[in-house]
CSV table of C-alpha atoms and ligand atoms in Angstrom, one decimal:
chain,number,residue,atom,x,y,z
A,1,MET,CA,1.3,31.9,-31.5
A,2,THR,CA,-1.0,29.0,-30.8
A,3,ARG,CA,-0.1,26.2,-28.4
A,4,GLY,CA,-0.3,22.6,-29.5
A,5,VAL,CA,-2.5,20.3,-27.5
A,6,ALA,CA,-2.6,16.5,-27.5
A,7,ILE,CA,-5.8,14.9,-26.2
A,8,LEU,CA,-5.3,11.4,-25.0
A,9,GLY,CA,-8.7,9.8,-24.7
A,10,SER,CA,-10.5,12.2,-27.0
A,11,THR,CA,-13.6,10.0,-27.4
A,12,GLY,CA,-14.4,10.0,-23.7
A,13,SER,CA,-16.4,12.3,-21.5
A,14,ILE,CA,-13.5,14.6,-20.6
A,15,GLY,CA,-12.0,14.3,-24.1
A,16,THR,CA,-15.2,15.4,-25.9
A,17,THR,CA,-15.7,18.2,-23.3
A,18,ALA,CA,-12.2,19.4,-24.1
A,19,LEU,CA,-12.9,19.5,-27.8
A,20,ARG,CA,-16.0,21.5,-27.2
A,21,VAL,CA,-14.0,23.9,-25.1
A,22,LEU,CA,-11.1,24.1,-27.6
A,23,ALA,CA,-13.4,24.7,-30.5
A,24,ARG,CA,-14.0,28.2,-28.9
A,25,GLN,CA,-10.3,28.8,-28.3
A,26,ARG,CA,-8.8,28.4,-31.8
A,27,GLU,CA,-6.8,31.6,-31.5
A,28,ARG,CA,-5.0,30.2,-28.4
A,29,PHE,CA,-4.7,26.4,-29.0
A,30,ARG,CA,-4.5,24.1,-32.0
A,31,ILE,CA,-5.2,20.3,-31.8
A,32,SER,CA,-1.9,18.6,-32.7
A,33,ALA,CA,-2.7,15.0,-31.7
A,34,LEU,CA,-5.8,12.9,-30.8
A,35,THR,CA,-5.9,9.3,-29.4
A,36,ALA,CA,-8.7,7.0,-28.6
A,37,HIS,CA,-9.0,3.4,-27.5
A,38,SER,CA,-11.5,1.8,-29.8
A,39,ASN,CA,-14.2,4.3,-30.9
A,40,ALA,CA,-12.9,4.8,-34.5
A,41,ALA,CA,-16.2,6.3,-35.7
A,42,LEU,CA,-16.1,9.2,-33.2
A,43,LEU,CA,-12.4,9.7,-33.7
A,44,GLU,CA,-12.9,10.0,-37.4
A,45,GLU,CA,-15.5,12.8,-36.9
A,46,GLN,CA,-13.1,14.6,-34.5
A,47,VAL,CA,-10.2,14.3,-37.1
A,48,ALA,CA,-12.5,15.8,-39.8
A,49,GLN,CA,-13.3,18.7,-37.5
A,50,PHE,CA,-9.9,19.5,-36.0
A,51,HIS,CA,-7.3,18.1,-38.5
A,52,PRO,CA,-4.7,17.0,-36.0
A,53,ALA,CA,-1.2,16.1,-37.3
A,54,TYR,CA,-1.2,12.9,-35.4
A,55,VAL,CA,-4.0,10.4,-34.8
A,56,GLY,CA,-3.6,7.2,-32.7
A,57,LEU,CA,-6.1,4.4,-32.1
A,58,VAL,CA,-5.0,1.8,-29.5
A,59,ARG,CA,-7.3,-1.0,-30.6
A,60,PRO,CA,-8.5,-0.6,-34.2
A,61,ASN,CA,-11.4,-2.8,-35.3
A,62,GLY,CA,-11.2,-2.5,-39.0
A,63,GLY,CA,-9.1,-0.1,-41.1
A,64,ALA,CA,-7.3,2.8,-39.3
A,65,GLY,CA,-5.9,4.2,-42.5
A,66,ALA,CA,-2.9,6.4,-41.8
A,67,TRP,CA,-3.5,6.4,-38.1
A,68,ARG,CA,-1.0,5.0,-35.7
A,69,THR,CA,-2.2,2.0,-33.8
A,70,GLY,CA,-1.4,0.1,-30.6
A,71,PRO,CA,-0.8,1.2,-27.0
A,72,GLU,CA,2.4,3.0,-27.9
A,73,CYS,CA,0.4,5.7,-29.6
A,74,LEU,CA,-0.2,7.4,-26.2
A,75,VAL,CA,3.5,8.0,-25.5
A,76,GLU,CA,4.1,9.0,-29.2
A,77,ALA,CA,1.3,11.6,-29.1
A,78,ALA,CA,2.5,12.9,-25.7
A,79,SER,CA,6.2,13.2,-26.8
A,80,ARG,CA,5.7,15.1,-30.1
A,81,LYS,CA,7.6,18.3,-30.7
A,82,ASP,CA,4.5,20.2,-31.8
A,83,VAL,CA,2.7,19.4,-28.6
A,84,ASP,CA,3.0,21.9,-25.7
A,85,VAL,CA,0.2,20.6,-23.5
A,86,VAL,CA,-0.9,17.0,-23.1
A,87,LEU,CA,-4.5,16.6,-21.8
A,88,ASN,CA,-4.4,13.1,-20.3
A,89,ALA,CA,-8.1,12.0,-20.3
A,90,VAL,CA,-7.5,8.3,-20.6
A,91,VAL,CA,-9.2,6.2,-17.9
A,92,GLY,CA,-7.1,4.0,-15.6
A,93,ALA,CA,-3.5,2.9,-15.3
A,94,ALA,CA,-3.0,2.8,-19.1
A,95,GLY,CA,-2.2,6.5,-19.0
A,96,LEU,CA,0.9,6.3,-16.8
A,97,ASP,CA,3.6,6.1,-19.5
A,98,ALA,CA,2.3,9.0,-21.4
A,99,THR,CA,2.2,11.2,-18.3
A,100,LEU,CA,5.8,10.3,-17.5
A,101,ALA,CA,6.9,10.9,-21.1
A,102,ALA,CA,5.3,14.3,-21.3
A,103,LEU,CA,6.8,15.5,-18.0
A,104,GLU,CA,10.2,14.2,-18.9
A,105,ARG,CA,10.0,16.4,-22.1
A,106,GLY,CA,9.1,19.5,-20.1
A,107,LYS,CA,5.5,19.7,-21.2
A,108,ARG,CA,2.4,20.7,-19.3
A,109,VAL,CA,0.2,17.7,-18.4
A,110,ALA,CA,-3.4,18.8,-17.9
A,111,LEU,CA,-4.3,15.7,-15.8
A,112,ALA,CA,-7.7,14.1,-15.7
A,113,ASN,CA,-6.2,10.6,-15.5
A,114,LYS,CA,-5.9,10.7,-11.6
A,115,GLU,CA,-5.3,6.9,-11.5
A,116,THR,CA,-1.8,7.4,-12.8
A,117,LEU,CA,-0.8,9.9,-10.1
A,118,VAL,CA,-2.2,7.6,-7.4
A,119,MET,CA,-0.4,4.6,-8.9
A,120,GLY,CA,3.0,6.3,-9.5
A,121,GLY,CA,3.0,9.5,-7.4
A,122,GLU,CA,6.7,9.3,-6.6
A,123,LEU,CA,7.8,8.5,-10.2
A,124,VAL,CA,5.6,11.2,-11.6
A,125,SER,CA,7.1,13.8,-9.2
A,126,GLN,CA,10.6,12.6,-10.2
A,127,ALA,CA,9.8,12.8,-13.9
A,128,SER,CA,8.6,16.4,-13.6
A,129,ALA,CA,11.6,17.4,-11.5
A,130,ARG,CA,14.0,15.8,-14.1
A,131,GLY,CA,12.3,17.1,-17.3
A,132,GLY,CA,10.8,20.4,-16.0
A,133,GLY,CA,7.2,19.4,-16.9
A,134,GLU,CA,4.3,20.4,-14.7
A,135,ILE,CA,1.0,18.9,-13.8
A,136,VAL,CA,-2.1,21.1,-13.8
A,137,PRO,CA,-5.2,19.2,-12.5
A,138,VAL,CA,-8.4,18.8,-14.4
A,139,ASP,CA,-10.3,17.3,-11.6
A,140,SER,CA,-12.7,19.9,-10.4
A,141,GLU,CA,-11.8,19.6,-6.7
A,142,HIS,CA,-8.0,20.0,-7.4
A,143,SER,CA,-8.6,22.8,-9.9
A,144,ALA,CA,-10.5,24.5,-7.0
A,145,ILE,CA,-7.7,24.0,-4.5
A,146,LEU,CA,-5.1,25.3,-7.0
A,147,GLN,CA,-7.2,28.4,-7.5
A,148,CYS,CA,-7.8,28.9,-3.8
A,149,ILE,CA,-4.1,28.5,-2.9
A,150,GLY,CA,-3.0,30.9,-5.6
A,151,SER,CA,0.6,31.8,-5.1
A,152,ARG,CA,0.6,31.4,-1.3
A,153,PRO,CA,3.3,29.1,0.2
A,154,ARG,CA,2.2,25.7,1.4
A,155,SER,CA,3.3,26.7,4.9
A,156,GLU,CA,0.3,29.0,5.1
A,157,VAL,CA,-2.1,26.1,4.3
A,158,ARG,CA,-3.6,24.5,7.4
A,159,ARG,CA,-6.0,22.1,5.7
A,160,LEU,CA,-7.6,21.1,2.5
A,161,VAL,CA,-11.3,20.1,2.5
A,162,ILE,CA,-12.3,18.2,-0.6
A,163,THR,CA,-16.0,18.1,-1.4
A,164,ALA,CA,-17.8,14.9,-2.5
A,165,SER,CA,-21.3,14.8,-4.0
A,166,GLY,CA,-21.9,11.6,-2.1
A,167,GLY,CA,-22.9,9.8,-5.3
A,168,PRO,CA,-26.3,8.1,-6.0
A,169,PHE,CA,-26.2,6.2,-2.7
A,170,ARG,CA,-25.6,9.1,-0.3
A,171,ASP,CA,-28.9,8.6,1.6
A,172,TRP,CA,-29.3,4.8,1.0
A,173,PRO,CA,-29.5,2.6,4.1
A,174,ARG,CA,-26.4,0.4,4.5
A,175,GLU,CA,-28.4,-2.9,4.0
A,176,LYS,CA,-29.6,-1.8,0.6
A,177,LEU,CA,-26.1,-0.8,-0.6
A,178,GLU,CA,-24.8,-4.4,-0.8
A,179,THR,CA,-27.1,-5.3,-3.7
A,180,ALA,CA,-27.4,-1.9,-5.5
A,181,THR,CA,-27.7,-2.6,-9.2
A,182,LEU,CA,-25.4,-1.3,-12.0
A,183,ALA,CA,-28.2,1.0,-13.2
A,184,ASP,CA,-28.5,2.4,-9.7
A,185,ALA,CA,-24.8,3.0,-9.5
A,186,LEU,CA,-24.7,4.7,-12.9
A,187,ARG,CA,-27.4,7.2,-12.0
A,188,HIS,CA,-25.1,10.0,-10.7
A,189,PRO,CA,-27.0,12.9,-9.3
A,190,THR,CA,-24.9,15.8,-10.5
A,191,TRP,CA,-22.2,14.8,-13.0
A,192,ARG,CA,-22.3,12.9,-16.4
A,193,MET,CA,-19.1,11.0,-16.7
A,194,GLY,CA,-17.5,7.8,-18.0
A,195,ARG,CA,-18.7,4.5,-16.5
A,196,LYS,CA,-15.7,3.7,-14.4
A,197,ILE,CA,-15.5,7.1,-12.6
A,198,THR,CA,-19.3,7.0,-12.1
A,199,VAL,CA,-19.0,3.7,-10.2
A,200,ASP,CA,-16.0,5.1,-8.3
A,201,SER,CA,-18.2,8.0,-7.3
A,202,ALA,CA,-20.9,5.6,-6.0
A,203,THR,CA,-18.4,3.6,-3.8
A,204,LEU,CA,-16.5,6.8,-2.9
A,205,ALA,CA,-13.3,5.2,-4.2
A,206,ASN,CA,-13.1,8.2,-6.4
A,207,LYS,CA,-12.8,10.4,-3.3
A,208,ALA,CA,-9.9,8.2,-2.0
A,209,LEU,CA,-8.2,8.6,-5.4
A,210,GLU,CA,-8.7,12.4,-5.1
A,211,VAL,CA,-7.2,12.5,-1.5
A,212,ILE,CA,-4.1,10.8,-2.8
A,213,GLU,CA,-4.1,13.0,-5.9
A,214,ALA,CA,-4.2,16.1,-3.6
A,215,HIS,CA,-1.4,14.8,-1.4
A,216,TYR,CA,0.9,14.5,-4.4
A,217,LEU,CA,-0.2,17.7,-6.3
A,218,PHE,CA,0.0,20.0,-3.3
A,219,GLY,CA,2.5,18.3,-1.0
A,220,ILE,CA,0.0,18.3,1.9
A,221,SER,CA,0.1,15.4,4.5
A,222,TYR,CA,-2.9,13.1,4.8
A,223,ASP,CA,-3.6,14.5,8.3
A,224,ARG,CA,-4.4,17.8,6.7
A,225,ILE,CA,-6.8,16.6,4.0
A,226,ASP,CA,-10.5,16.1,4.9
A,227,VAL,CA,-13.5,15.1,2.9
A,228,VAL,CA,-17.0,16.6,3.3
A,229,VAL,CA,-20.2,15.6,1.5
A,230,HIS,CA,-21.8,18.4,-0.4
A,231,PRO,CA,-24.7,17.1,-2.6
A,232,GLN,CA,-25.1,20.2,-4.8
A,233,SER,CA,-21.5,20.0,-6.2
A,234,VAL,CA,-21.3,23.8,-6.3
A,235,VAL,CA,-18.5,24.3,-3.8
A,236,HIS,CA,-15.7,22.4,-5.6
A,237,SER,CA,-13.3,22.4,-2.5
A,238,PHE,CA,-12.1,24.6,0.4
A,239,VAL,CA,-8.6,25.6,1.5
A,240,GLU,CA,-8.2,26.6,5.2
A,241,PHE,CA,-5.2,28.8,5.9
A,242,VAL,CA,-3.2,29.0,9.1
A,243,ASP,CA,-4.9,32.2,10.3
A,244,GLY,CA,-8.3,30.4,10.1
A,245,SER,CA,-9.5,32.0,6.9
A,246,VAL,CA,-11.3,29.6,4.5
A,247,ILE,CA,-11.4,30.1,0.8
A,248,ALA,CA,-13.7,28.1,-1.5
A,249,GLN,CA,-14.0,28.0,-5.2
A,250,MET,CA,-17.5,27.7,-6.5
A,251,GLY,CA,-19.3,27.3,-9.8
A,252,MET,CA,-22.0,25.3,-11.7
A,253,PRO,CA,-21.2,21.6,-11.9
A,254,SER,CA,-19.6,21.6,-15.3
A,255,MET,CA,-16.2,20.2,-16.4
A,256,GLU,CA,-15.7,22.8,-19.1
A,257,LEU,CA,-14.2,25.4,-16.7
A,258,PRO,CA,-11.7,23.0,-15.0
A,259,VAL,CA,-10.6,21.6,-18.4
A,260,LEU,CA,-10.1,25.1,-19.8
A,261,TYR,CA,-8.3,26.4,-16.7
A,262,ALA,CA,-5.9,23.4,-16.8
A,263,LEU,CA,-4.9,24.6,-20.3
A,264,THR,CA,-4.7,28.3,-19.5
A,265,HIS,CA,-3.5,28.4,-15.8
A,266,PRO,CA,-2.7,30.9,-14.3
A,267,GLU,CA,-4.4,33.0,-16.9
A,268,ARG,CA,-8.2,33.3,-17.1
A,269,VAL,CA,-9.8,33.7,-20.5
A,270,HIS,CA,-13.2,34.7,-21.9
A,271,ASP,CA,-15.7,32.3,-23.2
A,272,ALA,CA,-15.3,29.4,-20.8
A,273,GLY,CA,-18.8,28.3,-21.7
A,274,VAL,CA,-19.9,28.4,-18.0
A,275,PRO,CA,-23.5,29.4,-17.3
A,276,PRO,CA,-23.6,32.5,-15.1
A,277,TYR,CA,-23.7,31.6,-11.4
A,278,ASP,CA,-26.9,32.6,-9.6
A,279,PRO,CA,-26.4,32.1,-5.8
A,280,VAL,CA,-30.2,32.2,-5.1
A,281,GLU,CA,-30.9,29.7,-7.9
A,282,MET,CA,-28.2,27.4,-6.5
A,283,SER,CA,-29.3,27.7,-2.8
A,284,PRO,CA,-29.4,26.1,-0.3
A,285,LEU,CA,-25.9,24.7,-0.2
A,286,THR,CA,-25.6,21.9,2.4
A,287,PHE,CA,-22.7,19.9,3.9
A,288,GLU,CA,-22.8,16.5,5.6
A,289,ARG,CA,-20.3,14.2,7.3
A,290,VAL,CA,-19.0,11.2,5.3
A,291,ARG,CA,-20.6,7.8,6.2
A,292,TRP,CA,-17.2,6.2,6.6
A,293,ASP,CA,-18.4,2.8,7.7
A,294,ASP,CA,-20.9,2.5,4.9
A,295,PHE,CA,-18.5,3.4,2.1
A,296,PRO,CA,-15.4,1.4,3.1
A,297,ALA,CA,-13.5,2.0,-0.2
A,298,LEU,CA,-12.8,5.6,0.9
A,299,ARG,CA,-11.1,4.5,4.1
A,300,LEU,CA,-9.2,1.8,2.3
A,301,GLY,CA,-7.8,4.2,-0.3
A,302,ILE,CA,-6.7,6.7,2.3
A,303,LYS,CA,-5.0,3.9,4.3
A,304,ALA,CA,-3.2,2.9,1.1
A,305,GLY,CA,-2.1,6.5,0.5
A,306,ARG,CA,-0.8,6.8,4.1
A,307,ALA,CA,1.1,3.5,3.8
A,308,GLY,CA,2.8,4.6,0.6
A,309,GLY,CA,5.1,2.3,-1.3
A,310,ALA,CA,3.2,0.2,-3.9
A,311,LEU,CA,0.0,0.0,-1.8
A,312,PRO,CA,-1.7,2.9,-3.7
A,313,ALA,CA,-1.0,1.1,-6.9
A,314,VAL,CA,-2.5,-2.1,-5.4
A,315,PHE,CA,-5.6,-0.1,-4.3
A,316,ASN,CA,-6.0,1.5,-7.7
A,317,ALA,CA,-5.5,-1.7,-9.7
A,318,ALA,CA,-7.8,-3.8,-7.4
A,319,ASN,CA,-10.4,-1.1,-7.7
A,320,GLU,CA,-10.1,-0.9,-11.5
A,321,GLU,CA,-10.4,-4.7,-11.8
A,322,ALA,CA,-13.3,-4.9,-9.3
A,323,VAL,CA,-15.2,-2.1,-11.1
A,324,ALA,CA,-14.7,-3.9,-14.4
A,325,GLN,CA,-16.1,-7.1,-12.8
A,326,PHE,CA,-19.1,-5.1,-11.4
A,327,LEU,CA,-19.7,-3.6,-14.8
A,328,ASP,CA,-19.7,-7.1,-16.3
A,329,GLY,CA,-22.3,-8.2,-13.7
A,330,ARG,CA,-19.9,-10.7,-12.0
A,331,ILE,CA,-19.8,-9.2,-8.5
A,332,THR,CA,-22.2,-7.2,-6.4
A,333,PHE,CA,-21.7,-3.5,-5.5
A,334,GLY,CA,-20.6,-4.5,-2.0
A,335,GLY,CA,-18.1,-6.9,-3.6
A,336,ILE,CA,-16.0,-4.0,-5.0
A,337,ALA,CA,-14.8,-2.8,-1.6
A,338,ARG,CA,-14.3,-6.4,-0.4
A,339,ALA,CA,-12.1,-7.2,-3.4
A,340,ILE,CA,-10.0,-4.1,-2.7
A,341,GLU,CA,-9.7,-5.0,1.0
A,342,GLY,CA,-8.7,-8.6,0.1
A,343,ALA,CA,-6.0,-7.4,-2.3
A,344,MET,CA,-4.6,-4.9,0.2
A,345,ARG,CA,-4.5,-7.5,3.0
A,346,SER,CA,-3.0,-10.3,0.9
A,347,LEU,CA,-0.3,-8.6,-1.1
A,348,THR,CA,2.9,-7.6,0.6
A,349,ASN,CA,3.6,-3.8,0.3
A,350,ARG,CA,6.9,-3.3,-1.5
A,351,SER,CA,8.7,-0.1,-2.5
A,352,ALA,CA,7.5,1.6,-5.6
A,353,ASP,CA,10.8,3.1,-6.8
A,354,SER,CA,10.6,1.8,-10.4
A,355,LEU,CA,8.1,1.4,-13.2
A,356,GLU,CA,8.7,-2.4,-13.0
A,357,ALA,CA,7.8,-2.5,-9.3
A,358,LEU,CA,4.6,-0.5,-9.9
A,359,ARG,CA,3.6,-2.8,-12.8
A,360,ALA,CA,4.3,-5.9,-10.7
A,361,ALA,CA,2.0,-4.5,-7.9
A,362,ASP,CA,-0.6,-3.5,-10.4
A,363,CYS,CA,-0.6,-6.9,-12.1
A,364,ALA,CA,-0.6,-8.8,-8.7
A,365,ALA,CA,-3.7,-6.9,-7.6
A,366,ARG,CA,-5.6,-7.5,-10.8
A,367,THR,CA,-4.8,-11.2,-10.6
A,368,TYR,CA,-5.9,-11.4,-7.0
A,369,VAL,CA,-9.3,-9.8,-7.8
A,370,LYS,CA,-9.8,-12.0,-10.9
A,371,GLU,CA,-9.0,-15.2,-8.9
A,372,MET,CA,-11.2,-14.1,-6.1
A,373,VAL,CA,-14.1,-13.6,-8.5
A,374,ALA,CA,-13.5,-16.9,-10.2
A,375,CYS,CA,-13.6,-18.9,-6.9
B,401,NDP,P1,-14.5,7.7,-20.4
B,401,NDP,O1,-14.6,6.3,-20.2
B,401,NDP,O2,-15.6,8.5,-20.8
B,401,NDP,O3,-13.3,8.0,-21.5
B,401,NDP,C1,-12.1,7.3,-21.5
B,401,NDP,C2,-11.2,7.6,-22.7
B,401,NDP,O4,-10.0,6.8,-22.6
B,401,NDP,C3,-11.9,7.2,-24.0
B,401,NDP,O5,-11.4,8.1,-25.0
B,401,NDP,C4,-11.4,5.8,-24.3
B,401,NDP,O6,-11.3,5.5,-25.7
B,401,NDP,C5,-10.0,5.9,-23.7
B,401,NDP,N1,-9.4,4.7,-23.2
B,401,NDP,C6,-10.0,3.7,-22.5
B,401,NDP,N2,-9.2,2.7,-22.2
B,401,NDP,C7,-8.0,3.0,-22.7
B,401,NDP,C8,-6.7,2.4,-22.8
B,401,NDP,N3,-6.5,1.2,-22.2
B,401,NDP,N4,-5.7,3.0,-23.5
B,401,NDP,C9,-5.9,4.2,-24.1
B,401,NDP,N5,-7.1,4.8,-24.1
B,401,NDP,C10,-8.1,4.3,-23.4
B,401,NDP,O7,-13.8,8.4,-19.1
B,401,NDP,P2,-13.9,9.9,-18.5
B,401,NDP,O8,-13.7,10.8,-19.6
B,401,NDP,O9,-15.1,10.0,-17.7
B,401,NDP,O10,-12.6,9.9,-17.5
B,401,NDP,C11,-11.3,10.0,-18.0
B,401,NDP,C12,-10.4,10.2,-16.9
B,401,NDP,O11,-10.7,11.5,-16.3
B,401,NDP,C13,-10.5,9.2,-15.7
B,401,NDP,O12,-9.3,9.1,-15.1
B,401,NDP,C14,-11.5,9.9,-14.7
B,401,NDP,O13,-11.2,9.5,-13.4
B,401,NDP,C15,-11.0,11.4,-14.9
B,401,NDP,N6,-12.1,12.4,-14.6
B,401,NDP,C16,-13.2,12.4,-15.3
B,401,NDP,C17,-14.2,13.4,-15.0
B,401,NDP,C18,-15.5,13.4,-15.7
B,401,NDP,O14,-16.3,14.4,-15.5
B,401,NDP,N7,-15.7,12.5,-16.7
B,401,NDP,C19,-14.0,14.3,-13.9
B,401,NDP,C20,-12.7,14.2,-13.3
B,401,NDP,C21,-11.8,13.3,-13.6
B,401,NDP,P3,-12.6,4.8,-26.4
B,401,NDP,O15,-13.8,5.7,-26.1
B,401,NDP,O16,-12.2,4.9,-27.9
B,401,NDP,O17,-12.8,3.5,-25.9
B,402,MG,MG1,-13.4,15.1,-9.0
């Protein structure tokens, strides 16, 4: 029997990668639902190829035919009876309700949309405990950690070491970083991704989101999660065990394998589409310390994670808004971290025990950044 998959954000970088992967796995999976935000033309092509029972477009510009429209389509797609696995590949906080809805209904969420775990980690954990759903990470670092830990208990894990490519500015001097252009920031050395995560990789805010994501996914305290720069993006992360043994997961920098593994875990299947690994071809593999003082967004995000409450949601929303402003040319590259820091300093940290509290924190952080930019 095939398993039904809903892809939320099917027109994006992860969404299109997933469809490429799933086109080779038709005996295991069928596409039950697809949603996009505004790219109706690409969505239409995908519908013609995969014939999903449900199609949602958040913001139609022109006719959407029989498709469902509006932001509710994400939750509708994630809640359907014919959907077993929800691949959440939406970018940003907009994906939260769908993750919660799928977990409440006992489904697997293959999670690329890390922002929603950062924003609502506690609520997401509660939703899966209540509904019996599970999260399997799509992020390559977390997929690596999952594979390295295997079935060993968390008490045997001493430390997680998350690798970071270092982004396009890894070896730029600090003075040059302030005025790095959008074109510079979008020139990622190893990964081709959507614009928001590409900028997050340049500021290292992406690594902060990933540290918080790892904390929630694996139940490991922040003291036991480290980050190391690894420019080749071949070692996807390390797990150090209490006896000192260190296990790494490696592979070519391609999202096809982590996307497929999130769907099939713990099974491994043929035809992942991954080019064969040649250690000589990929050598040398190098590792460097993080330049913490030059990439302040990383420290800020980890500080927010450690503080808990609504501060991770403030960090995430301030970052989303600041990146949007940078993409629109209204602030400099250095202004992104300053906006995040301002929002985290100015807004009181409250508890995050309800969706309303999270939304309020999210909204206050976005307003803070918009007003800061307008001044
Ligand atoms: P893209 O920008 O390429 O794609 C985003 C997708 O989400 C598109 O389908 C877009 O629709 C849709 N979307 C955008 N805004 C909304 C909204 N408000 N409501 C509903 N749908 C929306 O992003 P990526 O694929 O690069 O990233 C997606 C997620 O995966 C992010 O959280 C990112 O951090 C994470 N991730 C990505 C990796 C990668 O390699 N790309 C690696 C690891 C994690 P439309 O195109 O129609 O506008
Ligand atoms: Mg990653």
